[in-house]
């Protein structure tokens, strides 16, 4: 089927939903179409735990938040962007409060600020350990009230239609009917999140397969800094606990990392110990595990906080761990580092503007220069809101003076339905294991080169499958995650130093001159 709209928003996390709200207010007469891969709420946003960083009280100021962000970013942040985002955090947070997010308050009625790694003061607004859930539900409630928006769930974008470096919309698979739609739009906005599923162990939900980054790359956009994949130090270790995060806020309240014999180890690695920036804590755990041969380390909150404190502050984690017979009020939690956040992405301005006309990228899929080589905890939800706000302002002042242009129908050619799903699942598993083992927390030139060779073989197999079999969501995701994995490896190979989340044992030092890595499709 053919659709026409003024703004096509792809993704329903904090950035896509916020954009819809801002745009609807600014341009109420324009038509918005928001599509999302699964149900509206499914996103990384929904799973966010710790909270949103924001300068909120007199102990804090913008300069401190800026400096903490720059230190974590390890020389690669764009300071101008950092200041712009941080300065508007209070305004964006107040909007969330007005929309209905009930951030935690203390007994005096003041907002109860949390602390996380790399932050010099308490500045995290949160809703227990389920901040994302609360933000996402509130945004959805408000978006559903808009009357110039058409929302489509289980619609998965396959590719952008770009001609002469201008984007005209996207091809989209409606999963139930298996129909491929042609959505023509004046402006297309990717708010598709990161790419955690390229790794075997990740905190991200299943849908986060780098689709937006891969689509933008295929369309000719510049991709930057993909080698900086942030590993979160503490993901629950249990054979049946798929991707469950244990919030850093727990270490902010005094939880301590220990090896399996109960020995603390972080003092060997950094003066800030358990609250050092994430890259350092993840590498420290990785080193301890390699040394000991153990499968996991422990995060111990039970020895430092009483049962009521733990249940009140971490109700989600308490319940989840109990499902696996771990009572976090009585015993330490087995944890391992897992892929968490894509610091790089599609090169975009703070307003989402890319090199492709009428194509915008916001939120985690974008690389704006805010996070540099390593994101400071709880700065991401903030970036999602700010980039959505800036993008809406830009779009409302620059509505393209053109008629929405139709583009050719999707050609299925001689494609036949796939009879062997196992080929897809096998490739998924192999790529994710390869990325985990060869392109993980500690890298080497030899492992990266091997990984790239293997990725080239996968790319050929997947390409064959893509053109000869009927398109389905798994195949779209596999194609995208394999493309993002390959781009990440190429970015990593181009960096002859260790910086931020990228550590290569053949180049352990940091070069004096900080540079971003860029990668663009050859034409
Ligand atoms: P997402 O929220 O990931 O949304 C992406 C959307 O795009 C989804 O709706 C998805 O369905 C859709 N989509 C993707 N591909 C397609 C496609 N092909 N077609 C259609 N739709 C598509 N950050 C913080 O600041 N504080 C925290 O406390 C915090 N905790 C976190 C905890 C966890 C477990 C995780 C995984 C992340 C956490 N983060 C946190 C990071 C933060 O949640 C994300 O960076 C942020 O939510 C990203 O928002 P987004 O809108 O860019 O993308
Ligand atoms: C957490 O709660 O530890 C995640 C915070 C983040 O990723 O910013």
mmCIF file of N, CA and C and ligand atoms in Angstrom, residues 9-17 34-53 116 124 131-132 136 154-158 172 175 190-194 202-205 207-212 215 232 243-245 247 278 339-342 362-366 371 375-384 476-477 480, ligand 1:
data_model
loop_
_atom_site.group_PDB
_atom_site.id
_atom_site.type_symbol
_atom_site.label_atom_id
_atom_site.label_comp_id
_atom_site.label_asym_id
_atom_site.label_seq_id
_atom_site.Cartn_x
_atom_site.Cartn_y
_atom_site.Cartn_z
ATOM 1 N N UNK A 9 8.054 9.314 11.540
ATOM 2 C CA UNK A 9 8.942 9.070 12.687
ATOM 3 C C UNK A 9 9.094 7.564 12.845
ATOM 4 N N UNK A 10 10.333 7.075 12.843
ATOM 5 C CA UNK A 10 10.565 5.635 12.975
ATOM 6 C C UNK A 10 11.146 5.378 14.359
ATOM 7 N N UNK A 11 10.338 4.784 15.247
ATOM 8 C CA UNK A 11 10.808 4.470 16.603
ATOM 9 C C UNK A 11 9.942 5.119 17.672
ATOM 10 N N UNK A 12 9.698 4.366 18.751
ATOM 11 C CA UNK A 12 8.812 4.865 19.807
ATOM 12 C C UNK A 12 9.472 4.788 21.188
ATOM 13 N N UNK A 13 10.782 5.080 21.237
ATOM 14 C CA UNK A 13 11.439 5.267 22.536
ATOM 15 C C UNK A 13 11.306 6.730 22.931
ATOM 16 N N UNK A 14 12.153 7.155 23.881
ATOM 17 C CA UNK A 14 12.020 8.528 24.381
ATOM 18 C C UNK A 14 12.200 9.554 23.262
ATOM 19 N N UNK A 15 13.079 9.280 22.300
ATOM 20 C CA UNK A 15 13.324 10.312 21.289
ATOM 21 C C UNK A 15 12.170 10.388 20.290
ATOM 22 N N UNK A 16 11.686 9.247 19.803
ATOM 23 C CA UNK A 16 10.592 9.266 18.832
ATOM 24 C C UNK A 16 9.303 9.827 19.429
ATOM 25 N N UNK A 17 8.966 9.384 20.636
ATOM 26 C CA UNK A 17 7.714 9.839 21.264
ATOM 27 C C UNK A 17 7.798 11.328 21.626
ATOM 28 N N UNK A 34 3.821 7.697 12.961
ATOM 29 C CA UNK A 34 4.870 7.085 13.795
ATOM 30 C C UNK A 34 4.762 5.574 13.657
ATOM 31 N N UNK A 35 5.863 4.947 13.237
ATOM 32 C CA UNK A 35 5.849 3.489 13.144
ATOM 33 C C UNK A 35 6.838 2.907 14.145
ATOM 34 N N UNK A 36 6.546 1.703 14.611
ATOM 35 C CA UNK A 36 7.452 1.062 15.547
ATOM 36 C C UNK A 36 7.434 -0.446 15.330
ATOM 37 N N UNK A 37 8.567 -1.056 15.615
ATOM 38 C CA UNK A 37 8.795 -2.443 15.227
ATOM 39 C C UNK A 37 7.935 -3.446 15.981
ATOM 40 N N UNK A 38 7.729 -3.191 17.254
ATOM 41 C CA UNK A 38 6.887 -4.105 18.045
ATOM 42 C C UNK A 38 5.739 -3.300 18.643
ATOM 43 N N UNK A 39 5.394 -3.549 19.924
ATOM 44 C CA UNK A 39 4.374 -2.693 20.524
ATOM 45 C C UNK A 39 5.030 -1.355 20.869
ATOM 46 N N UNK A 40 4.186 -0.351 21.093
ATOM 47 C CA UNK A 40 4.714 1.002 21.303
ATOM 48 C C UNK A 40 5.765 1.064 22.408
ATOM 49 N N UNK A 41 5.530 0.365 23.508
ATOM 50 C CA UNK A 41 6.419 0.550 24.656
ATOM 51 C C UNK A 41 7.768 -0.144 24.478
ATOM 52 N N UNK A 42 7.868 -1.180 23.632
ATOM 53 C CA UNK A 42 9.107 -1.959 23.593
ATOM 54 C C UNK A 42 10.259 -1.134 22.996
ATOM 55 N N UNK A 43 11.258 -0.900 23.802
ATOM 56 C CA UNK A 43 12.362 0.001 23.446
ATOM 57 C C UNK A 43 13.409 -0.100 24.558
ATOM 58 N N UNK A 44 14.595 0.427 24.330
ATOM 59 C CA UNK A 44 15.555 0.502 25.441
ATOM 60 C C UNK A 44 15.009 1.443 26.502
ATOM 61 N N UNK A 45 14.352 2.484 26.058
ATOM 62 C CA UNK A 45 13.813 3.471 27.007
ATOM 63 C C UNK A 45 13.012 2.787 28.106
ATOM 64 N N UNK A 46 12.135 1.864 27.705
ATOM 65 C CA UNK A 46 11.249 1.203 28.674
ATOM 66 C C UNK A 46 12.052 0.473 29.760
ATOM 67 N N UNK A 47 13.235 -0.010 29.389
ATOM 68 C CA UNK A 47 14.032 -0.810 30.328
ATOM 69 C C UNK A 47 15.018 0.025 31.151
ATOM 70 N N UNK A 48 15.068 1.334 30.897
ATOM 71 C CA UNK A 48 16.033 2.174 31.619
ATOM 72 C C UNK A 48 15.729 2.134 33.109
ATOM 73 N N UNK A 49 16.785 2.061 33.880
ATOM 74 C CA UNK A 49 16.586 1.905 35.335
ATOM 75 C C UNK A 49 17.014 3.148 36.104
ATOM 76 N N UNK A 50 18.321 3.482 36.004
ATOM 77 C CA UNK A 50 18.932 4.476 36.898
ATOM 78 C C UNK A 50 18.219 5.805 36.928
ATOM 79 N N UNK A 51 18.017 6.441 35.774
ATOM 80 C CA UNK A 51 17.320 7.710 35.752
ATOM 81 C C UNK A 51 17.867 8.681 34.731
ATOM 82 N N UNK A 52 17.607 9.981 34.979
ATOM 83 C CA UNK A 52 18.007 11.027 34.037
ATOM 84 C C UNK A 52 18.868 12.040 34.780
ATOM 85 N N UNK A 53 20.043 12.312 34.190
ATOM 86 C CA UNK A 53 20.966 13.247 34.838
ATOM 87 C C UNK A 53 20.529 14.676 34.567
ATOM 88 N N UNK A 116 25.527 8.106 40.384
ATOM 89 C CA UNK A 116 26.038 6.983 39.576
ATOM 90 C C UNK A 116 27.498 7.236 39.233
ATOM 91 N N UNK A 124 20.783 12.474 39.745
ATOM 92 C CA UNK A 124 19.976 11.609 38.877
ATOM 93 C C UNK A 124 18.527 11.591 39.378
ATOM 94 N N UNK A 131 12.762 3.880 36.028
ATOM 95 C CA UNK A 131 12.561 5.221 35.461
ATOM 96 C C UNK A 131 12.046 5.132 34.022
ATOM 97 N N UNK A 132 12.669 4.259 33.237
ATOM 98 C CA UNK A 132 12.318 4.174 31.820
ATOM 99 C C UNK A 132 10.866 3.787 31.617
ATOM 100 N N UNK A 136 8.351 6.119 29.639
ATOM 101 C CA UNK A 136 7.781 5.597 28.394
ATOM 102 C C UNK A 136 6.248 5.564 28.476
ATOM 103 N N UNK A 154 4.166 -2.834 15.143
ATOM 104 C CA UNK A 154 4.652 -3.987 14.379
ATOM 105 C C UNK A 154 4.819 -3.666 12.899
ATOM 106 N N UNK A 155 5.261 -2.464 12.659
ATOM 107 C CA UNK A 155 5.659 -2.053 11.322
ATOM 108 C C UNK A 155 7.172 -1.841 11.377
ATOM 109 N N UNK A 156 7.877 -2.600 10.573
ATOM 110 C CA UNK A 156 9.337 -2.582 10.654
ATOM 111 C C UNK A 156 9.934 -1.927 9.393
ATOM 112 N N UNK A 157 10.634 -0.818 9.577
ATOM 113 C CA UNK A 157 11.247 -0.147 8.419
ATOM 114 C C UNK A 157 12.337 -1.048 7.836
ATOM 115 N N UNK A 158 12.331 -1.157 6.505
ATOM 116 C CA UNK A 158 13.330 -2.014 5.844
ATOM 117 C C UNK A 158 14.458 -1.153 5.289
ATOM 118 N N UNK A 172 8.435 -0.200 4.332
ATOM 119 C CA UNK A 172 8.151 -0.698 5.676
ATOM 120 C C UNK A 172 7.376 -2.013 5.598
ATOM 121 N N UNK A 175 4.124 -6.439 9.763
ATOM 122 C CA UNK A 175 4.455 -7.821 10.097
ATOM 123 C C UNK A 175 3.276 -8.778 10.025
ATOM 124 N N UNK A 190 14.782 9.100 11.952
ATOM 125 C CA UNK A 190 15.149 7.818 12.560
ATOM 126 C C UNK A 190 15.346 8.020 14.058
ATOM 127 N N UNK A 191 14.551 7.301 14.854
ATOM 128 C CA UNK A 191 14.702 7.339 16.320
ATOM 129 C C UNK A 191 14.736 5.884 16.776
ATOM 130 N N UNK A 192 15.632 5.130 16.138
ATOM 131 C CA UNK A 192 15.612 3.669 16.206
ATOM 132 C C UNK A 192 16.527 3.061 17.265
ATOM 133 N N UNK A 193 17.208 3.898 18.059
ATOM 134 C CA UNK A 193 18.021 3.377 19.169
ATOM 135 C C UNK A 193 19.345 2.789 18.713
ATOM 136 N N UNK A 194 19.968 2.012 19.602
ATOM 137 C CA UNK A 194 21.325 1.507 19.389
ATOM 138 C C UNK A 194 21.379 0.170 18.673
ATOM 139 N N UNK A 202 24.021 -8.652 26.210
ATOM 140 C CA UNK A 202 23.644 -7.244 26.133
ATOM 141 C C UNK A 202 22.521 -6.956 27.115
ATOM 142 N N UNK A 203 22.431 -5.707 27.529
ATOM 143 C CA UNK A 203 21.316 -5.294 28.385
ATOM 144 C C UNK A 203 20.107 -4.891 27.540
ATOM 145 N N UNK A 204 20.306 -4.794 26.223
ATOM 146 C CA UNK A 204 19.252 -4.247 25.353
ATOM 147 C C UNK A 204 18.153 -5.264 25.052
ATOM 148 N N UNK A 205 16.928 -4.785 24.810
ATOM 149 C CA UNK A 205 15.874 -5.718 24.382
ATOM 150 C C UNK A 205 16.153 -6.257 22.977
ATOM 151 N N UNK A 207 14.807 -6.186 20.136
ATOM 152 C CA UNK A 207 14.558 -5.415 18.906
ATOM 153 C C UNK A 207 15.693 -4.456 18.540
ATOM 154 N N UNK A 208 16.697 -4.327 19.418
ATOM 155 C CA UNK A 208 17.701 -3.281 19.193
ATOM 156 C C UNK A 208 18.854 -3.820 18.348
ATOM 157 N N UNK A 209 18.638 -3.806 17.022
ATOM 158 C CA UNK A 209 19.591 -4.446 16.106
ATOM 159 C C UNK A 209 20.262 -3.459 15.151
ATOM 160 N N UNK A 210 20.305 -2.202 15.522
ATOM 161 C CA UNK A 210 21.066 -1.231 14.709
ATOM 162 C C UNK A 210 20.403 -0.881 13.386
ATOM 163 N N UNK A 211 19.085 -1.058 13.294
ATOM 164 C CA UNK A 211 18.405 -0.853 11.996
ATOM 165 C C UNK A 211 18.615 0.552 11.427
ATOM 166 N N UNK A 212 18.442 1.554 12.284
ATOM 167 C CA UNK A 212 18.530 2.938 11.806
ATOM 168 C C UNK A 212 19.921 3.254 11.297
ATOM 169 N N UNK A 215 20.391 1.481 7.974
ATOM 170 C CA UNK A 215 19.605 2.116 6.899
ATOM 171 C C UNK A 215 20.255 3.424 6.457
ATOM 172 N N UNK A 232 28.101 -2.161 30.032
ATOM 173 C CA UNK A 232 27.666 -1.860 31.396
ATOM 174 C C UNK A 232 28.288 -2.913 32.305
ATOM 175 N N UNK A 243 19.283 -10.688 29.416
ATOM 176 C CA UNK A 243 19.489 -9.239 29.352
ATOM 177 C C UNK A 243 18.910 -8.463 30.522
ATOM 178 N N UNK A 244 19.220 -8.802 31.748
ATOM 179 C CA UNK A 244 18.645 -7.992 32.829
ATOM 180 C C UNK A 244 19.726 -7.178 33.540
ATOM 181 N N UNK A 245 19.501 -5.858 33.522
ATOM 182 C CA UNK A 245 20.488 -4.930 34.086
ATOM 183 C C UNK A 245 20.343 -4.823 35.603
ATOM 184 N N UNK A 247 21.134 -1.939 38.090
ATOM 185 C CA UNK A 247 21.463 -0.519 37.931
ATOM 186 C C UNK A 247 22.730 -0.079 38.665
ATOM 187 N N UNK A 278 32.306 3.870 33.687
ATOM 188 C CA UNK A 278 31.919 2.514 33.291
ATOM 189 C C UNK A 278 32.964 1.707 32.555
ATOM 190 N N UNK A 339 27.100 -5.601 26.707
ATOM 191 C CA UNK A 339 27.001 -4.464 25.777
ATOM 192 C C UNK A 339 25.746 -3.664 26.096
ATOM 193 N N UNK A 340 25.902 -2.350 26.157
ATOM 194 C CA UNK A 340 24.811 -1.551 26.710
ATOM 195 C C UNK A 340 24.432 -0.361 25.845
ATOM 196 N N UNK A 341 25.430 0.354 25.350
ATOM 197 C CA UNK A 341 25.086 1.633 24.714
ATOM 198 C C UNK A 341 26.028 1.948 23.557
ATOM 199 N N UNK A 342 25.442 2.436 22.474
ATOM 200 C CA UNK A 342 26.203 2.766 21.278
ATOM 201 C C UNK A 342 26.580 4.255 21.334
ATOM 202 N N UNK A 362 17.883 11.039 15.586
ATOM 203 C CA UNK A 362 17.917 11.542 16.968
ATOM 204 C C UNK A 362 18.047 10.371 17.952
ATOM 205 N N UNK A 363 18.395 10.703 19.208
ATOM 206 C CA UNK A 363 18.494 9.669 20.246
ATOM 207 C C UNK A 363 19.749 8.838 20.081
ATOM 208 N N UNK A 364 19.678 7.596 20.556
ATOM 209 C CA UNK A 364 20.883 6.751 20.595
ATOM 210 C C UNK A 364 21.434 6.438 19.208
ATOM 211 N N UNK A 365 20.583 6.435 18.176
ATOM 212 C CA UNK A 365 21.068 6.113 16.826
ATOM 213 C C UNK A 365 22.005 7.193 16.290
ATOM 214 N N UNK A 366 21.944 8.382 16.874
ATOM 215 C CA UNK A 366 22.730 9.504 16.357
ATOM 216 C C UNK A 366 24.074 9.614 17.082
ATOM 217 N N UNK A 371 28.564 12.304 23.766
ATOM 218 C CA UNK A 371 29.146 11.268 24.639
ATOM 219 C C UNK A 371 30.633 11.018 24.405
ATOM 220 N N UNK A 375 29.999 7.228 27.286
ATOM 221 C CA UNK A 375 28.866 8.016 27.810
ATOM 222 C C UNK A 375 28.849 8.023 29.330
ATOM 223 N N UNK A 376 28.577 9.190 29.883
ATOM 224 C CA UNK A 376 28.375 9.291 31.325
ATOM 225 C C UNK A 376 26.993 8.725 31.652
ATOM 226 N N UNK A 377 26.915 7.964 32.747
ATOM 227 C CA UNK A 377 25.652 7.326 33.134
ATOM 228 C C UNK A 377 24.504 8.331 33.170
ATOM 229 N N UNK A 378 23.358 7.881 32.713
ATOM 230 C CA UNK A 378 22.097 8.639 32.765
ATOM 231 C C UNK A 378 22.081 9.907 31.919
ATOM 232 N N UNK A 379 23.039 10.012 31.001
ATOM 233 C CA UNK A 379 23.032 11.142 30.064
ATOM 234 C C UNK A 379 22.269 10.827 28.784
ATOM 235 N N UNK A 380 21.806 9.578 28.641
ATOM 236 C CA UNK A 380 21.254 9.193 27.347
ATOM 237 C C UNK A 380 19.776 9.547 27.192
ATOM 238 N N UNK A 381 18.991 9.298 28.228
ATOM 239 C CA UNK A 381 17.582 9.691 28.151
ATOM 240 C C UNK A 381 17.509 11.201 27.936
ATOM 241 N N UNK A 382 18.429 11.894 28.599
ATOM 242 C CA UNK A 382 18.498 13.346 28.452
ATOM 243 C C UNK A 382 18.766 13.717 26.992
ATOM 244 N N UNK A 383 19.749 13.063 26.393
ATOM 245 C CA UNK A 383 20.062 13.374 24.993
ATOM 246 C C UNK A 383 18.865 13.083 24.086
ATOM 247 N N UNK A 384 18.149 11.999 24.384
ATOM 248 C CA UNK A 384 16.969 11.654 23.582
ATOM 249 C C UNK A 384 15.954 12.781 23.586
ATOM 250 N N UNK A 476 15.521 -8.880 8.213
ATOM 251 C CA UNK A 476 15.846 -7.439 8.193
ATOM 252 C C UNK A 476 16.842 -7.156 9.313
ATOM 253 N N UNK A 477 16.554 -7.699 10.483
ATOM 254 C CA UNK A 477 17.415 -7.439 11.643
ATOM 255 C C UNK A 477 18.804 -8.044 11.455
ATOM 256 N N UNK A 480 20.837 -5.977 9.146
ATOM 257 C CA UNK A 480 21.284 -4.728 9.760
ATOM 258 C C UNK A 480 22.357 -4.957 10.817
HETATM 259 P P1 LIG B 1 14.942 3.317 22.040
HETATM 260 O O1 LIG B 1 14.328 3.676 23.315
HETATM 261 O O2 LIG B 1 15.801 2.132 21.994
HETATM 262 O O3 LIG B 1 13.777 3.118 20.983
HETATM 263 C C1 LIG B 1 14.047 2.654 19.673
HETATM 264 C C2 LIG B 1 12.730 2.470 18.970
HETATM 265 O O4 LIG B 1 12.946 2.258 17.586
HETATM 266 C C3 LIG B 1 11.928 1.268 19.459
HETATM 267 O O5 LIG B 1 10.590 1.678 19.561
HETATM 268 C C4 LIG B 1 12.070 0.263 18.332
HETATM 269 O O6 LIG B 1 10.986 -0.607 18.205
HETATM 270 C C5 LIG B 1 12.143 1.187 17.134
HETATM 271 N N1 LIG B 1 12.782 0.597 15.957
HETATM 272 C C6 LIG B 1 14.046 0.137 15.842
HETATM 273 N N2 LIG B 1 14.251 -0.319 14.589
HETATM 274 C C7 LIG B 1 13.088 -0.144 13.918
HETATM 275 C C8 LIG B 1 12.660 -0.434 12.600
HETATM 276 N N3 LIG B 1 13.448 -1.026 11.701
HETATM 277 N N4 LIG B 1 11.384 -0.131 12.253
HETATM 278 C C9 LIG B 1 10.533 0.424 13.148
HETATM 279 N N5 LIG B 1 10.882 0.719 14.408
HETATM 280 C C10 LIG B 1 12.144 0.446 14.778
HETATM 281 N N6 LIG B 1 19.963 5.762 29.828
HETATM 282 C C11 LIG B 1 19.837 6.727 30.774
HETATM 283 O O7 LIG B 1 20.024 7.903 30.491
HETATM 284 N N7 LIG B 1 19.471 6.372 32.043
HETATM 285 C C12 LIG B 1 19.231 5.089 32.411
HETATM 286 O O8 LIG B 1 18.886 4.825 33.545
HETATM 287 C C13 LIG B 1 19.391 4.075 31.442
HETATM 288 N N8 LIG B 1 19.201 2.767 31.761
HETATM 289 C C14 LIG B 1 19.232 1.831 30.776
HETATM 290 C C15 LIG B 1 18.924 0.511 31.077
HETATM 291 C C16 LIG B 1 18.856 -0.449 30.078
HETATM 292 C C17 LIG B 1 18.505 -1.866 30.426
HETATM 293 C C18 LIG B 1 19.140 -0.076 28.744
HETATM 294 C C19 LIG B 1 19.069 -1.083 27.647
HETATM 295 C C20 LIG B 1 19.480 1.237 28.437
HETATM 296 C C21 LIG B 1 19.535 2.195 29.436
HETATM 297 N N9 LIG B 1 19.857 3.519 29.158
HETATM 298 C C22 LIG B 1 19.743 4.469 30.126
HETATM 299 C C23 LIG B 1 20.082 3.949 27.782
HETATM 300 C C24 LIG B 1 18.773 4.545 27.242
HETATM 301 O O9 LIG B 1 17.699 3.809 27.748
HETATM 302 C C25 LIG B 1 18.722 4.540 25.730
HETATM 303 O O10 LIG B 1 19.913 5.039 25.200
HETATM 304 C C26 LIG B 1 17.573 5.414 25.254
HETATM 305 O O11 LIG B 1 16.391 4.983 25.845
HETATM 306 C C27 LIG B 1 17.459 5.344 23.745
HETATM 307 O O12 LIG B 1 16.278 5.994 23.368
HETATM 308 P P2 LIG B 1 15.895 6.056 21.841
HETATM 309 O O13 LIG B 1 14.577 6.751 21.758
HETATM 310 O O14 LIG B 1 17.003 6.601 21.056
HETATM 311 O O15 LIG B 1 15.763 4.516 21.398
#
